[in-house]
CSV table of C-alpha atoms in Angstrom, one decimal:
chain,number,residue,atom,x,y,z
R,1,MET,CA,14.3,-10.9,-27.8
R,2,HIS,CA,17.3,-10.1,-25.6
R,3,HIS,CA,18.5,-13.7,-24.7
R,4,ILE,CA,19.5,-16.3,-27.0
R,5,VAL,CA,20.1,-19.9,-25.7
R,6,ILE,CA,21.5,-22.7,-27.8
R,7,VAL,CA,21.2,-26.4,-26.8
R,8,GLY,CA,21.7,-29.8,-28.3
R,9,PRO,CA,23.8,-33.0,-27.9
R,10,THR,CA,27.6,-33.1,-27.7
R,11,ALA,CA,29.5,-32.6,-31.0
R,12,SER,CA,26.4,-30.9,-32.7
R,13,GLY,CA,28.0,-27.6,-33.6
R,14,LYS,CA,26.6,-25.5,-30.7
R,15,THR,CA,30.0,-23.8,-30.0
R,16,ALA,CA,30.4,-22.8,-33.6
R,17,LEU,CA,26.9,-21.2,-33.7
R,18,SER,CA,27.4,-19.4,-30.4
R,19,LEU,CA,30.6,-17.9,-31.6
R,20,ARG,CA,29.1,-16.7,-34.9
R,21,LEU,CA,26.1,-15.2,-33.3
R,22,ALA,CA,28.0,-13.5,-30.7
R,23,THR,CA,30.3,-11.9,-33.3
R,24,LEU,CA,27.4,-10.8,-35.5
R,25,LEU,CA,25.2,-9.5,-32.6
R,26,ASN,CA,27.7,-8.0,-30.2
R,27,GLY,CA,27.2,-10.8,-27.7
R,28,GLU,CA,28.8,-12.5,-24.9
R,29,ILE,CA,28.6,-16.2,-24.0
R,30,ILE,CA,27.4,-18.1,-20.9
R,31,CYS,CA,28.5,-21.6,-21.0
R,32,ALA,CA,25.9,-24.0,-19.2
R,33,ASP,CA,28.2,-27.2,-18.9
R,34,SER,CA,28.5,-29.1,-15.8
R,35,ARG,CA,32.2,-29.9,-16.4
R,36,THR,CA,33.6,-26.8,-18.0
R,37,VAL,CA,33.0,-25.1,-14.6
R,38,TYR,CA,36.2,-26.8,-13.6
R,39,LYS,CA,39.6,-25.5,-13.7
R,40,GLY,CA,42.1,-27.6,-15.8
R,41,MET,CA,39.6,-29.8,-17.2
R,42,ASP,CA,40.1,-28.4,-20.6
R,43,ILE,CA,40.5,-31.0,-23.4
R,44,GLY,CA,38.3,-33.5,-22.0
R,45,THR,CA,35.3,-31.2,-21.6
R,46,ALA,CA,35.9,-29.5,-25.1
R,47,LYS,CA,36.0,-26.3,-23.2
R,48,PRO,CA,36.2,-23.2,-25.5
R,49,THR,CA,39.6,-22.8,-26.6
R,50,ALA,CA,41.9,-19.8,-25.7
R,51,GLN,CA,41.2,-18.4,-29.3
R,52,ASP,CA,37.5,-18.9,-28.8
R,53,GLN,CA,37.7,-16.8,-25.5
R,54,ALA,CA,39.9,-14.1,-27.0
R,55,LEU,CA,37.3,-13.7,-29.8
R,56,VAL,CA,34.2,-13.5,-27.7
R,57,LYS,CA,34.0,-13.3,-23.8
R,58,HIS,CA,32.9,-16.4,-22.1
R,59,HIS,CA,31.4,-16.6,-18.7
R,60,CYS,CA,30.8,-19.5,-16.2
R,61,ILE,CA,33.9,-21.5,-17.2
R,62,ASP,CA,36.9,-22.1,-14.8
R,63,LEU,CA,34.6,-21.3,-11.7
R,64,VAL,CA,36.2,-23.9,-9.3
R,65,TYR,CA,38.8,-26.6,-8.8
R,66,PRO,CA,37.8,-30.2,-9.5
R,67,ASN,CA,37.9,-31.0,-5.7
R,68,GLU,CA,35.6,-28.2,-4.8
R,69,PRO,CA,31.7,-28.8,-4.7
R,70,PHE,CA,29.5,-27.2,-7.2
R,71,THR,CA,25.8,-27.6,-7.8
R,72,VAL,CA,23.1,-26.7,-10.2
R,73,ALA,CA,22.1,-24.1,-7.7
R,74,ASP,CA,25.6,-22.7,-7.8
R,75,PHE,CA,25.5,-22.5,-11.4
R,76,VAL,CA,22.2,-20.7,-11.6
R,77,ILE,CA,23.6,-18.2,-9.2
R,78,ALA,CA,26.7,-17.7,-11.4
R,79,ALA,CA,24.7,-17.5,-14.7
R,80,LYS,CA,22.3,-14.9,-13.5
R,81,GLN,CA,25.3,-12.8,-12.4
R,82,ALA,CA,27.0,-13.2,-15.8
R,83,GLU,CA,23.8,-12.5,-17.5
R,84,GLN,CA,23.4,-9.1,-15.6
R,85,THR,CA,26.9,-8.1,-16.2
R,86,ILE,CA,26.4,-8.7,-20.0
R,87,ARG,CA,23.2,-6.8,-20.1
R,88,HIS,CA,24.8,-3.8,-18.2
R,89,SER,CA,27.5,-3.8,-21.1
R,90,SER,CA,24.7,-3.4,-23.6
R,91,LYS,CA,25.5,-6.7,-25.0
R,92,ILE,CA,23.4,-9.8,-25.8
R,93,PRO,CA,23.6,-12.8,-23.6
R,94,ILE,CA,24.1,-16.1,-25.5
R,95,THR,CA,23.8,-19.2,-23.3
R,96,VAL,CA,25.1,-22.4,-24.8
R,97,GLY,CA,25.4,-25.9,-23.4
R,98,GLY,CA,24.4,-29.6,-23.2
R,99,SER,CA,23.8,-30.0,-19.5
R,100,GLY,CA,19.8,-30.0,-19.4
R,101,LEU,CA,19.6,-29.3,-15.8
R,102,PHE,CA,22.0,-26.3,-15.9
R,103,ILE,CA,20.1,-24.8,-18.9
R,104,ASN,CA,16.6,-25.2,-17.3
R,105,GLY,CA,17.7,-24.2,-13.9
R,106,PHE,CA,18.9,-20.9,-15.3
R,107,ILE,CA,16.4,-19.9,-18.0
R,108,TYR,CA,13.3,-21.1,-16.2
R,109,ASP,CA,14.7,-19.7,-12.8
R,110,TYR,CA,14.5,-22.7,-10.8
R,111,SER,CA,14.1,-22.4,-6.9
R,112,PHE,CA,16.3,-25.1,-5.4
R,113,VAL,CA,16.2,-26.7,-1.9
R,114,ALA,CA,19.6,-26.8,-0.2
R,115,PRO,CA,20.7,-30.5,0.6
R,116,ASN,CA,20.2,-31.7,4.2
R,117,PRO,CA,23.8,-32.4,5.5
R,118,GLU,CA,22.2,-34.8,8.4
R,119,VAL,CA,20.4,-36.9,5.7
R,120,ARG,CA,23.6,-37.0,3.6
R,121,LYS,CA,25.6,-38.0,6.6
R,122,THR,CA,23.2,-40.9,7.2
R,123,TYR,CA,23.3,-42.2,3.5
R,124,GLN,CA,27.0,-41.9,3.5
R,125,SER,CA,27.2,-44.3,6.4
R,126,TRP,CA,25.3,-47.1,4.7
R,127,SER,CA,26.8,-49.8,2.3
R,128,VAL,CA,26.2,-49.9,-1.3
R,129,THR,CA,23.7,-52.6,-0.8
R,130,GLN,CA,21.8,-50.8,1.8
R,131,LEU,CA,21.4,-47.9,-0.6
R,132,GLN,CA,20.3,-50.0,-3.4
R,133,GLN,CA,17.8,-51.7,-1.4
R,134,GLU,CA,16.3,-48.5,-0.2
R,135,ILE,CA,16.1,-47.0,-3.6
R,136,ILE,CA,14.3,-50.2,-4.9
R,137,LYS,CA,11.9,-50.2,-1.9
R,138,ARG,CA,11.0,-46.5,-2.7
R,139,ASN,CA,10.5,-47.1,-6.2
R,140,ILE,CA,13.2,-44.7,-7.2
R,141,ALA,CA,15.1,-45.0,-10.5
R,142,LEU,CA,18.7,-46.6,-10.0
R,143,PRO,CA,21.3,-44.3,-11.2
R,144,VAL,CA,23.3,-45.7,-14.4
R,145,ASN,CA,26.3,-46.5,-12.4
R,146,SER,CA,24.1,-48.4,-9.7
R,147,LYS,CA,27.3,-49.6,-7.8
R,148,ASN,CA,28.7,-46.1,-7.2
R,149,LYS,CA,27.8,-45.1,-3.6
R,150,ARG,CA,27.9,-41.3,-4.5
R,151,HIS,CA,25.6,-41.8,-7.3
R,152,LEU,CA,23.2,-43.9,-5.2
R,153,THR,CA,23.3,-41.3,-2.4
R,154,LEU,CA,22.6,-38.5,-4.8
R,155,ALA,CA,19.6,-40.3,-6.1
R,156,LEU,CA,18.1,-40.7,-2.7
R,157,GLU,CA,18.8,-37.1,-1.9
R,158,ARG,CA,17.0,-35.9,-4.9
R,159,ALA,CA,14.0,-38.0,-4.0
R,160,ASN,CA,13.8,-36.3,-0.6
R,161,ARG,CA,13.7,-32.9,-2.2
R,162,PRO,CA,10.6,-31.2,-3.6
R,163,THR,CA,10.7,-30.8,-7.4
R,164,PRO,CA,12.3,-27.4,-8.2
R,165,THR,CA,9.8,-24.7,-9.1
R,166,LYS,CA,9.8,-23.9,-12.7
R,167,LYS,CA,8.6,-20.5,-14.1
R,168,ALA,CA,7.6,-19.8,-17.7
R,169,LEU,CA,10.1,-19.1,-20.4
R,170,PRO,CA,10.8,-15.4,-20.3
R,171,LYS,CA,9.3,-13.5,-23.5
R,172,ASP,CA,12.6,-12.1,-24.4
R,173,THR,CA,14.3,-15.5,-24.6
R,174,MET,CA,14.4,-17.9,-27.6
R,175,ILE,CA,15.9,-21.4,-27.5
R,176,ILE,CA,17.6,-22.9,-30.5
R,177,GLY,CA,18.2,-26.6,-30.6
R,178,ILE,CA,20.8,-28.3,-32.9
R,179,ALA,CA,20.2,-32.0,-33.8
R,180,PRO,CA,22.2,-33.2,-36.6
R,181,GLU,CA,21.3,-36.4,-38.6
R,182,LYS,CA,22.4,-39.4,-36.9
R,183,ASP,CA,25.4,-40.2,-39.3
R,184,VAL,CA,26.5,-36.6,-39.2
R,185,LEU,CA,26.5,-36.6,-35.3
R,186,LEU,CA,28.5,-39.8,-35.2
R,187,GLY,CA,31.0,-38.6,-37.6
R,188,ASN,CA,31.3,-35.4,-35.6
R,189,ILE,CA,31.8,-37.5,-32.3
R,190,GLU,CA,34.4,-39.6,-34.0
R,191,GLN,CA,36.3,-36.6,-35.1
R,192,ARG,CA,36.2,-34.8,-31.9
R,193,ALA,CA,37.5,-38.0,-30.1
R,194,ASN,CA,40.4,-38.2,-32.5
R,195,GLN,CA,41.2,-34.6,-31.9
R,196,MET,CA,41.0,-35.0,-28.2
R,197,ILE,CA,43.7,-37.8,-28.3
R,198,GLN,CA,45.9,-35.7,-30.5
R,199,GLU,CA,45.6,-32.5,-28.3
R,200,GLY,CA,46.7,-34.6,-25.2
R,201,VAL,CA,43.5,-35.7,-23.3
R,202,LEU,CA,45.2,-38.6,-21.9
R,203,GLU,CA,48.0,-36.5,-20.5
R,204,GLU,CA,45.5,-34.0,-19.1
R,205,VAL,CA,43.5,-36.8,-17.4
R,206,SER,CA,46.5,-38.4,-15.9
R,207,HIS,CA,47.6,-35.0,-14.6
R,208,MET,CA,44.2,-34.4,-13.1
R,209,TYR,CA,44.0,-37.7,-11.3
R,210,LYS,CA,47.4,-37.2,-9.9
R,211,THR,CA,46.5,-33.8,-8.6
R,212,TYR,CA,42.9,-34.4,-7.4
R,213,ASN,CA,42.8,-38.2,-7.2
R,214,THR,CA,39.1,-39.4,-6.8
R,215,SER,CA,37.4,-36.0,-6.7
R,216,PRO,CA,33.7,-36.3,-7.9
R,217,ALA,CA,34.3,-34.1,-11.1
R,218,LEU,CA,36.6,-37.0,-12.5
R,219,LEU,CA,34.2,-39.7,-12.0
R,220,GLY,CA,32.4,-39.1,-15.3
R,221,GLY,CA,32.7,-38.3,-19.0
R,222,VAL,CA,36.1,-38.8,-20.8
R,223,TYR,CA,38.0,-38.6,-17.5
R,224,ARG,CA,36.5,-41.9,-16.3
R,225,THR,CA,36.6,-43.5,-19.7
R,226,VAL,CA,40.3,-43.2,-20.3
R,227,GLN,CA,41.2,-44.6,-16.7
R,228,PRO,CA,41.8,-48.3,-18.1
R,229,TYR,CA,44.3,-46.9,-20.6
R,230,LEU,CA,46.2,-45.1,-17.6
R,231,ARG,CA,46.5,-48.3,-15.6
R,232,GLY,CA,47.7,-50.2,-18.7
R,233,GLU,CA,44.8,-52.1,-19.2
R,234,GLN,CA,43.6,-51.0,-22.6
R,235,SER,CA,45.1,-50.0,-25.8
R,236,ILE,CA,45.1,-46.6,-27.3
R,237,ASP,CA,42.7,-47.7,-30.1
R,238,ALA,CA,40.3,-49.2,-27.6
R,239,THR,CA,40.4,-46.1,-25.5
R,240,LEU,CA,39.5,-44.1,-28.5
R,241,GLN,CA,36.4,-46.3,-29.2
R,242,SER,CA,35.4,-46.0,-25.5
R,243,ILE,CA,35.3,-42.3,-25.8
R,244,ILE,CA,33.3,-42.4,-29.0
R,245,THR,CA,30.9,-44.9,-27.3
R,246,TYR,CA,30.5,-42.8,-24.2
R,247,ASP,CA,29.7,-39.6,-26.2
R,248,LYS,CA,27.3,-41.7,-28.5
R,249,LYS,CA,25.3,-42.6,-25.2
R,250,LEU,CA,25.7,-39.1,-23.9
R,251,ALA,CA,24.3,-37.5,-27.1
R,252,LYS,CA,21.3,-39.9,-26.9
R,253,ARG,CA,20.5,-39.0,-23.5
R,254,GLN,CA,20.9,-35.1,-24.2
R,255,LEU,CA,18.5,-35.3,-27.0
R,256,THR,CA,15.9,-37.4,-25.0
R,257,TRP,CA,16.2,-34.5,-22.4
R,258,PHE,CA,15.8,-31.4,-24.7
R,259,LYS,CA,13.2,-33.0,-27.0
R,260,ARG,CA,10.8,-33.0,-24.1
R,261,ASN,CA,10.9,-29.1,-24.1
R,262,PRO,CA,8.3,-27.6,-26.5
R,263,ASP,CA,9.9,-24.2,-26.2
R,264,ILE,CA,12.9,-25.4,-28.5
R,265,THR,CA,13.0,-24.5,-32.1
R,266,TRP,CA,14.9,-27.3,-33.8
R,267,PHE,CA,17.4,-27.2,-36.6
R,268,THR,CA,19.6,-30.0,-38.1
R,269,SER,CA,22.8,-27.9,-38.5
R,270,PRO,CA,24.3,-24.7,-37.3
R,271,GLN,CA,24.2,-23.3,-40.6
R,272,GLU,CA,20.5,-23.9,-40.8
R,273,ALA,CA,20.0,-22.3,-37.6
R,274,LEU,CA,21.9,-19.3,-38.4
R,275,GLU,CA,20.3,-18.6,-41.7
R,276,TRP,CA,16.9,-18.8,-40.1
R,277,PHE,CA,17.9,-16.6,-37.3
R,278,MET,CA,19.4,-13.8,-39.5
R,279,ASN,CA,16.2,-14.0,-41.9
R,280,HIS,CA,13.5,-14.2,-39.3
R,281,LYS,CA,14.9,-13.0,-35.7
R,282,GLN,CA,17.6,-10.5,-36.2
R,283,GLY,CA,15.3,-7.4,-36.4
R,284,THR,CA,13.6,-8.5,-33.0
R,285,LEU,CA,17.0,-7.7,-31.1
């Protein structure tokens, strides 16, 4: 085994496990997260800290600015390059993240079809109502934010593309999943939300909006959740609860995605996963 992949919901302890394994096994980390690729989006994405990055080399973070386009296909290219660099250094690549499509695209070597700019231009000229009607007519699932023109356009674009080609999991790769008990995960989410507030996430989001305005990268996650506070429409306590609620829903979606994958070996904590790995798998490296 020469590639370890760690997946699971937000606040499950993936980062702690990846750092521990990387330290023990002389590894380097590939971050598979759809938001940590953006420069300046640090606190709100729970990006590895400067201390973490000093301890273990991290790849695939801070790749682009928030106003620059970045796709799953772009990530797969960057991750493959990072993996090659790590292997050439005689180290073990450890991929960690909660972005399911980023993970799958990389480890199962998806082949992606490039977007059609003419089709995109056509959809962008339509109204929200027209996009919604087209999605319903074609029996396509409406996005969660069904009034967001960009999300509606992306839903139609995806429906127009062939399903990415998925290869079998490489024999030298193992996937570890962390799925804490519900009360433990909720406690972790609440603790991290409070920590984000204390570390200055509100100031970070304010700065990002002043710098990049309505860039697509800022339309989701914590960055969207705290907008009412920045507009003076919500208290700090209500904003904290909004962050917690968002992350709870995110964790549920992530678990639903990953639980469909039979290649994942599941554990309830980073500690349990580490003990199992050291007892059963370390000798296979």
